[in-house]
Amino acid sequence: DPGTLVALLLLLPSIIGPLRQLADMGEVVQTSSGSMQRVTQILDEPVDIDDKPDAIELPRIQNNITLEDVGFGYDPDRPILTGLNLTIPHGTNVAIVGPSGSGKSTVVNLLLRFWDPESGRVAIDGHDIRDVTMDSLRGQIGIVFQDTFVFNTTLRDNIALAREGATDAEILASADAAQLQSLIDSLPAGMDTVLGERGVRMSGGQRQRLAIARALLRDPAILIFDEATSALDARTETEIRDTIRQVVSGRTTISITHRLSIAADADVVVVLDGGKVAEMGPHSELVSAGGLYQQLYEEQTGHVTAGGRPRLGPEAARLRKVPMFADLKGEVLADLSEQLMLERFAPGEDIVKQGDAGDKLYILTRGGADVLVHNDRGETRVNTIKEGDYFGEYALLTGEERTATVRATQPTEVYSLAKQEFTDLVESEPRLQQVLSSFVAQRAAAFAAAAQAAGITAGARA
């Protein structure tokens, strides 16, 4: 009858809705179980570095940090630090610089006890840090990384997470010391403004100031900046440098950096090379000492002119290190360096791809890359390329397609020389033509040996 029909129609939504939700819950449970599985994998990961049973509390740091004959490598066959000796006096602003792979970030990893040295020891105030609790050690260290993670909550909460129980006055004081006041004034709810996912309301410089505020809230005895300005533009970097100058007073400050403008502000510059201290002293002395630091400084200050083209001095010297260009006259190298173009690649971006035509010679000046070969078994890494290495010449010389992909593993810069300029150079230099035939044969033999060792039938040539 009509009454029963109306009642049925009214009841159906309340029955069907929960049934639909129950069906959807299965999908939610499935997704959540996958996420939980990944969480438990991390939680179940064995702890390699832990406190000793008799570890002591590290008192407030008041004296030197020393690395005594420290040896370490992430891979036993590839040492990073070899007999490193370094003393950092308390309250000193120290910059650690050097080529990629020289061990700069490894020093920080050892200081924080993310790893323990294989030989030698790291000591603070005379205490081997393996003999103190990690909480008392890390509780006195503040660190600012290159990338700052911002949570989707208020600015106040994003700063406060650095230290449990921090008062509002302490949070505001650290924000003020990090020069965040202009950001606070611009936000609609001030410190209580939600910053959005990954801090969409903030610029790169503001995120770095947030990281500095977090570090300061811990009132650290040691303040570490690990490439804190490498992803910033020049103007923002200058602003962050001003902030850093104001917060380092009374603390031991360690800056790991490729930017020698940061090193110029330090009391002492430590230059690492091959896992050892190559030079040490103030910027004003090292910049004209004729060593590695002067070379790095000249390469940066003479890096590029307007239009993205390199200045002649450092790049002509770099070209002379390429075997095929070693015997060219200085004026030829200078002309050649004017034809180079600067190209930048993000991590994971392909510089060249397997199967592409060989149309450029590349010289890697900053960052790093992997050489990858695609075959029936998938993708195999057969080599790595670091700063100062070059690639692409084989395809230019032989006219073959590139038989490997070169992929950036970090922010990377290369100088490229177009095929036409390369061809013109070869035609204009008889001496260069004479060495090319033997050069191609040597390269082919080396690539064949590398491919055979990797179990790949095609040569891994970029």
XYZ file of C-alpha atoms in Angstrom:
462
model
C 0.000 0.000 0.000
C 1.133 3.645 -0.415
C 2.108 4.035 3.271
C 4.432 1.033 3.187
C 5.977 2.252 -0.086
C 6.683 5.712 1.364
C 8.183 4.190 4.504
C 10.396 1.934 2.395
C 11.644 4.860 0.281
C 12.440 6.851 3.428
C 14.323 3.953 5.038
C 16.342 2.916 1.969
C 18.924 5.767 2.164
C 19.721 5.015 5.794
C 20.306 1.370 4.863
C 22.180 1.823 1.564
C 24.458 4.606 2.874
C 26.115 2.505 5.615
C 26.383 -0.466 3.270
C 28.221 1.687 0.731
C 30.495 3.051 3.483
C 31.219 -0.496 4.617
C 32.231 -1.440 1.077
C 34.456 1.651 0.806
C 36.069 0.778 4.149
C 37.658 -2.271 2.559
C 39.556 -0.051 0.146
C 40.655 2.243 2.986
C 41.877 -0.719 5.042
C 43.797 -2.064 2.032
C 45.508 1.275 1.429
C 46.247 1.813 5.117
C 47.736 -1.650 5.513
C 50.213 -0.891 2.732
C 51.198 2.367 4.428
C 51.476 0.664 7.814
C 53.673 -2.000 6.294
C 56.158 0.634 5.196
C 56.051 2.267 8.643
C 56.727 -1.016 10.414
C 59.610 -1.736 8.042
C 61.297 1.422 9.281
C 60.439 0.749 12.939
C 61.777 -2.814 12.662
C 65.021 -1.728 11.018
C 67.884 -2.812 13.293
C 69.701 -0.041 15.174
C 73.384 -0.067 14.222
C 74.404 2.897 16.399
C 73.244 2.820 20.030
C 74.336 3.972 23.466
C 76.833 1.901 25.393
C 75.437 0.304 28.555
C 77.686 2.574 30.658
C 77.286 5.732 28.519
C 77.466 8.999 30.453
C 75.617 12.292 30.027
C 77.651 14.847 28.070
C 77.894 18.072 30.121
C 77.223 21.425 28.476
C 79.831 21.739 25.721
C 82.465 24.321 26.573
C 85.631 23.238 24.766
C 86.993 21.892 21.491
C 85.713 19.404 18.942
C 88.513 17.122 17.768
C 88.727 14.475 15.071
C 91.787 12.350 15.745
C 93.174 10.244 12.889
C 89.617 9.455 11.740
C 89.113 6.891 8.993
C 85.697 6.077 7.539
C 83.945 4.833 4.406
C 80.303 4.000 3.689
C 81.623 1.134 1.579
C 84.651 -0.768 2.938
C 86.279 -0.623 -0.493
C 85.790 3.135 -0.901
C 87.206 5.140 2.029
C 85.891 8.694 2.398
C 88.039 9.936 5.281
C 91.609 8.717 5.662
C 93.521 9.761 8.765
C 91.605 13.052 9.191
C 92.890 15.268 11.991
C 90.953 18.419 12.798
C 90.417 20.605 15.866
C 87.547 23.107 16.049
C 87.929 25.501 19.008
C 84.828 26.339 21.030
C 82.966 29.422 19.782
C 84.673 29.371 16.364
C 82.807 29.876 13.093
C 84.287 27.219 10.792
C 83.522 26.583 7.119
C 84.349 23.171 5.643
C 84.751 23.248 1.856
C 86.175 21.050 -0.861
C 85.264 19.154 -4.023
C 82.311 16.772 -4.025
C 83.223 13.497 -2.368
C 85.965 15.031 -0.225
C 84.126 14.104 3.012
C 82.461 17.364 4.086
C 79.022 15.957 4.960
C 80.616 12.800 6.349
C 82.228 14.909 9.077
C 78.739 16.051 10.137
C 77.386 12.484 10.033
C 80.165 11.345 12.360
C 79.728 14.316 14.680
C 76.017 13.510 15.067
C 76.802 9.773 15.442
C 74.739 8.751 12.464
C 77.843 6.620 11.850
C 80.877 5.719 13.939
C 84.428 6.030 12.593
C 86.206 2.859 11.536
C 89.443 4.148 13.038
C 90.402 7.054 15.249
C 87.847 8.941 17.314
C 85.601 11.996 17.424
C 85.812 13.812 20.773
C 83.988 16.769 22.322
C 85.428 18.348 25.469
C 87.764 15.356 25.608
C 84.905 12.818 25.670
C 84.810 10.219 22.902
C 81.262 10.689 21.650
C 80.813 6.891 21.607
C 81.042 7.032 25.413
C 78.212 9.555 25.910
C 74.466 9.203 25.408
C 73.157 10.261 22.037
C 70.373 12.308 23.642
C 72.876 14.434 25.569
C 75.024 14.797 22.427
C 72.339 15.582 19.849
C 70.426 17.721 22.331
C 73.302 20.233 22.183
C 73.491 20.349 18.377
C 71.245 22.348 16.060
C 71.359 21.660 12.335
C 69.971 23.466 9.291
C 69.782 21.352 6.149
C 69.449 22.440 2.530
C 65.800 21.365 2.411
C 63.428 22.373 5.225
C 60.267 20.338 5.756
C 57.289 22.470 6.736
C 54.251 20.751 8.252
C 50.671 21.710 7.441
C 50.127 23.444 10.760
C 50.757 26.855 12.305
C 54.042 28.729 12.239
C 54.125 28.503 16.029
C 53.799 24.702 15.970
C 56.356 24.368 13.166
C 58.952 26.112 15.331
C 57.894 24.482 18.602
C 58.412 20.932 17.359
C 62.174 21.483 17.736
C 61.889 21.278 21.551
C 59.136 19.752 23.593
C 57.754 22.034 26.277
C 59.051 25.294 24.797
C 57.184 28.368 26.045
C 55.568 30.965 23.794
C 58.197 33.490 24.866
C 61.011 31.141 23.816
C 59.330 30.403 20.487
C 58.879 34.113 19.751
C 62.482 34.837 20.777
C 63.862 32.197 18.381
C 61.618 33.497 15.567
C 62.842 37.032 16.212
C 66.495 35.907 16.265
C 65.950 34.157 12.912
C 64.493 37.408 11.504
C 61.027 35.967 10.889
C 59.212 39.065 12.138
C 58.448 40.413 8.670
C 56.864 37.072 7.741
C 54.844 37.019 10.961
C 53.550 40.545 10.275
C 52.509 39.566 6.734
C 50.535 36.479 7.762
C 46.780 36.925 8.393
C 46.877 35.272 11.829
C 50.515 35.902 12.641
C 52.167 33.002 14.472
C 48.881 31.082 14.395
C 48.628 31.055 10.588
C 48.538 27.585 9.034
C 51.449 27.445 6.569
C 49.918 24.887 4.203
C 51.280 21.642 2.835
C 55.109 21.878 2.675
C 54.880 25.578 3.502
C 53.203 26.858 0.343
C 52.783 30.265 1.994
C 56.552 30.661 2.382
C 59.455 31.476 0.085
C 62.691 29.482 0.070
C 64.443 32.059 2.243
C 61.588 32.088 4.765
C 61.700 28.300 5.036
C 65.419 28.487 5.778
C 64.766 31.094 8.485
C 62.166 28.748 9.940
C 64.841 26.026 10.065
C 67.210 28.466 11.805
C 64.478 29.337 14.328
C 63.989 25.638 15.083
C 67.724 25.193 15.610
C 67.940 28.241 17.894
C 64.998 27.071 19.996
C 67.191 24.158 21.102
C 69.801 26.668 22.347
C 72.566 24.535 20.812
C 76.215 24.720 21.764
C 77.046 23.580 18.226
C 75.198 24.986 15.206
C 75.624 23.220 11.849
C 74.631 24.564 8.426
C 74.731 21.791 5.820
C 74.490 23.462 2.381
C 71.842 25.743 3.900
C 71.976 28.305 1.062
C 72.853 26.162 -1.960
C 69.275 26.159 -3.336
C 68.712 29.909 -2.895
C 69.144 32.762 -5.336
C 71.935 35.284 -4.775
C 69.777 37.934 -3.101
C 68.106 35.480 -0.697
C 71.485 33.912 0.057
C 72.819 37.306 1.076
C 69.844 37.826 3.411
C 70.339 34.393 5.004
C 74.060 35.121 5.415
C 73.132 38.264 7.362
C 70.855 36.159 9.567
C 73.576 33.573 10.155
C 76.091 36.254 11.178
C 73.738 37.380 13.942
C 72.978 33.947 15.402
C 76.446 32.387 15.558
C 77.764 34.459 18.438
C 78.819 32.341 21.415
C 78.337 29.050 19.568
C 80.613 26.710 17.686
C 79.354 27.011 14.114
C 80.177 24.575 11.311
C 79.136 25.423 7.746
C 79.354 22.688 5.111
C 79.204 24.543 1.813
C 80.142 24.767 -1.839
C 79.392 28.504 -1.766
C 82.658 30.218 -0.913
C 80.760 33.419 -0.132
C 79.647 31.590 3.039
C 83.218 30.500 3.712
C 84.389 34.118 3.469
C 82.343 34.936 6.597
C 83.973 32.179 8.667
C 86.793 32.622 11.177
C 88.566 29.552 9.778
C 88.178 27.705 6.463
C 88.984 23.994 6.380
C 89.627 22.644 2.873
C 89.151 18.888 2.517
C 90.534 16.866 -0.363
C 90.694 13.097 -0.564
C 89.426 12.691 2.992
C 92.178 14.807 4.562
C 92.734 18.449 5.451
C 94.436 20.002 2.445
C 94.486 23.589 3.736
C 93.300 25.481 6.783
C 93.206 29.173 7.627
C 91.195 32.378 7.161
C 89.632 33.132 3.785
C 91.838 36.208 3.303
C 94.988 34.048 3.403
C 93.797 30.955 1.536
C 92.323 32.909 -1.366
C 95.814 33.898 -2.506
C 97.824 30.938 -1.197
C 97.971 29.171 -4.564
C 96.317 25.999 -3.295
C 93.027 24.172 -3.809
C 90.970 26.886 -2.104
C 92.284 29.558 -4.473
C 91.427 27.287 -7.403
C 87.881 26.752 -6.116
C 87.488 30.487 -5.464
C 88.674 31.481 -8.930
C 86.358 28.966 -10.540
C 83.375 30.390 -8.669
C 84.155 34.078 -9.000
C 84.989 33.611 -12.686
C 82.175 31.155 -13.223
C 80.015 32.764 -15.907
C 79.532 36.067 -17.652
C 76.244 37.546 -18.836
C 74.378 35.279 -21.219
C 75.461 32.112 -19.451
C 78.900 31.856 -21.118
C 81.957 31.043 -18.967
C 84.827 33.438 -18.426
C 88.023 32.362 -20.078
C 90.588 31.838 -17.353
C 89.280 28.957 -15.214
C 87.453 27.243 -18.077
C 90.451 27.315 -20.416
C 92.439 25.676 -17.627
C 89.681 23.101 -17.161
C 89.663 22.309 -20.880
C 93.406 21.642 -20.802
C 92.695 18.750 -18.402
C 90.630 17.015 -21.104
C 93.164 14.630 -22.759
C 92.238 15.471 -26.344
C 92.699 19.216 -25.669
C 95.867 18.959 -23.570
C 98.268 20.006 -26.374
C 96.238 22.916 -27.757
C 97.652 26.429 -27.568
C 96.353 28.848 -24.966
C 94.625 31.120 -27.465
C 92.832 28.139 -29.023
C 91.586 27.032 -25.616
C 90.467 30.569 -24.825
C 88.448 30.720 -28.049
C 87.050 27.283 -27.318
C 85.971 28.269 -23.800
C 83.937 31.156 -25.256
C 81.848 28.643 -27.189
C 80.864 26.630 -24.102
C 77.279 26.940 -22.825
C 76.188 26.417 -19.232
C 73.361 23.886 -18.701
C 71.690 22.927 -15.401
C 69.924 19.653 -14.533
C 67.805 18.653 -11.544
C 68.312 15.319 -9.716
C 66.812 12.491 -11.776
C 66.911 14.483 -15.027
C 68.656 12.914 -18.045
C 71.555 14.917 -19.464
C 71.818 12.590 -22.477
C 69.663 9.592 -23.387
C 70.593 6.265 -24.867
C 69.792 6.232 -28.587
C 70.104 10.005 -29.042
C 72.410 11.472 -31.640
C 75.814 12.571 -30.379
C 75.551 16.331 -30.801
C 77.533 17.771 -27.866
C 80.610 17.378 -25.719
C 79.914 17.816 -21.983
C 82.173 18.815 -19.077
C 80.619 18.345 -15.620
C 81.493 21.284 -13.372
C 79.167 20.795 -10.408
C 77.161 17.866 -9.023
C 77.300 14.254 -10.201
C 75.673 11.761 -12.557
C 75.289 8.046 -13.234
C 75.948 6.298 -16.564
C 73.085 3.857 -17.224
C 72.638 1.232 -19.941
C 69.235 -0.147 -20.965
C 69.017 -3.728 -22.210
C 66.750 -6.762 -21.982
C 67.375 -7.028 -18.259
C 66.388 -3.446 -17.564
C 68.568 -0.522 -16.528
C 72.119 -1.070 -15.258
C 74.505 1.508 -13.807
C 77.971 1.012 -15.296
C 79.786 4.148 -14.167
C 79.535 7.404 -12.229
C 80.600 10.877 -13.344
C 81.882 13.496 -10.927
C 83.054 17.090 -11.078
C 85.774 17.634 -13.667
C 84.825 14.596 -15.764
C 83.767 14.901 -19.404
C 81.604 12.769 -21.661
C 79.976 12.731 -25.087
C 83.201 12.884 -27.081
C 83.001 9.287 -28.329
C 79.649 9.805 -30.044
C 80.948 13.039 -31.591
C 84.072 11.367 -32.903
C 82.441 8.232 -34.315
C 79.019 9.570 -35.361
C 77.328 6.721 -33.460
C 74.182 7.076 -31.377
C 74.675 7.364 -27.656
C 74.676 3.881 -26.188
C 74.142 5.003 -22.591
C 72.037 7.429 -20.576
C 73.701 9.972 -18.272
C 71.358 10.952 -15.415
C 71.998 13.642 -12.800
C 72.027 12.324 -9.217
C 72.039 15.802 -7.611
C 71.705 19.410 -8.777
C 74.217 19.397 -11.634
C 75.845 21.924 -13.954
C 77.668 21.073 -17.167
C 79.354 23.035 -19.921
C 78.443 21.830 -23.390
C 80.222 22.309 -26.710
C 78.010 21.922 -29.804
C 78.943 19.478 -32.562
C 79.619 22.173 -35.154
C 82.106 24.016 -32.906
C 83.755 20.685 -32.117
C 83.982 19.813 -35.819
C 85.414 23.238 -36.678
C 88.029 22.791 -33.977
C 89.056 19.380 -35.295
C 89.344 20.694 -38.866
C 91.413 23.694 -37.790
C 93.891 21.754 -35.644
C 95.908 19.121 -37.558
C 97.582 17.993 -34.351
C 94.196 17.223 -32.837
C 93.222 15.111 -35.838
C 96.345 12.996 -35.385
C 95.473 11.932 -31.850
C 91.790 11.201 -32.522
C 92.223 7.818 -34.211
C 94.253 6.347 -31.340
C 91.938 8.059 -28.843
C 88.851 6.395 -30.364
C 90.542 2.984 -30.306
C 91.530 3.381 -26.646
C 88.027 4.470 -25.678
C 86.427 1.583 -27.550
C 88.670 -0.935 -25.784
C 87.979 0.608 -22.374
C 84.217 0.646 -22.940
C 84.233 -2.961 -24.147
C 86.100 -4.061 -21.005
C 83.680 -2.140 -18.745
C 80.665 -3.592 -20.530
C 82.032 -7.142 -20.285
C 82.682 -6.685 -16.556
C 79.083 -5.507 -16.104
C 77.725 -8.390 -18.211
C 76.419 -6.068 -20.933
C 76.864 -6.805 -24.594
C 76.728 -3.208 -25.809
C 79.438 -0.759 -24.807
C 78.443 1.829 -22.218
C 79.397 4.942 -24.144
C 77.828 8.297 -23.591
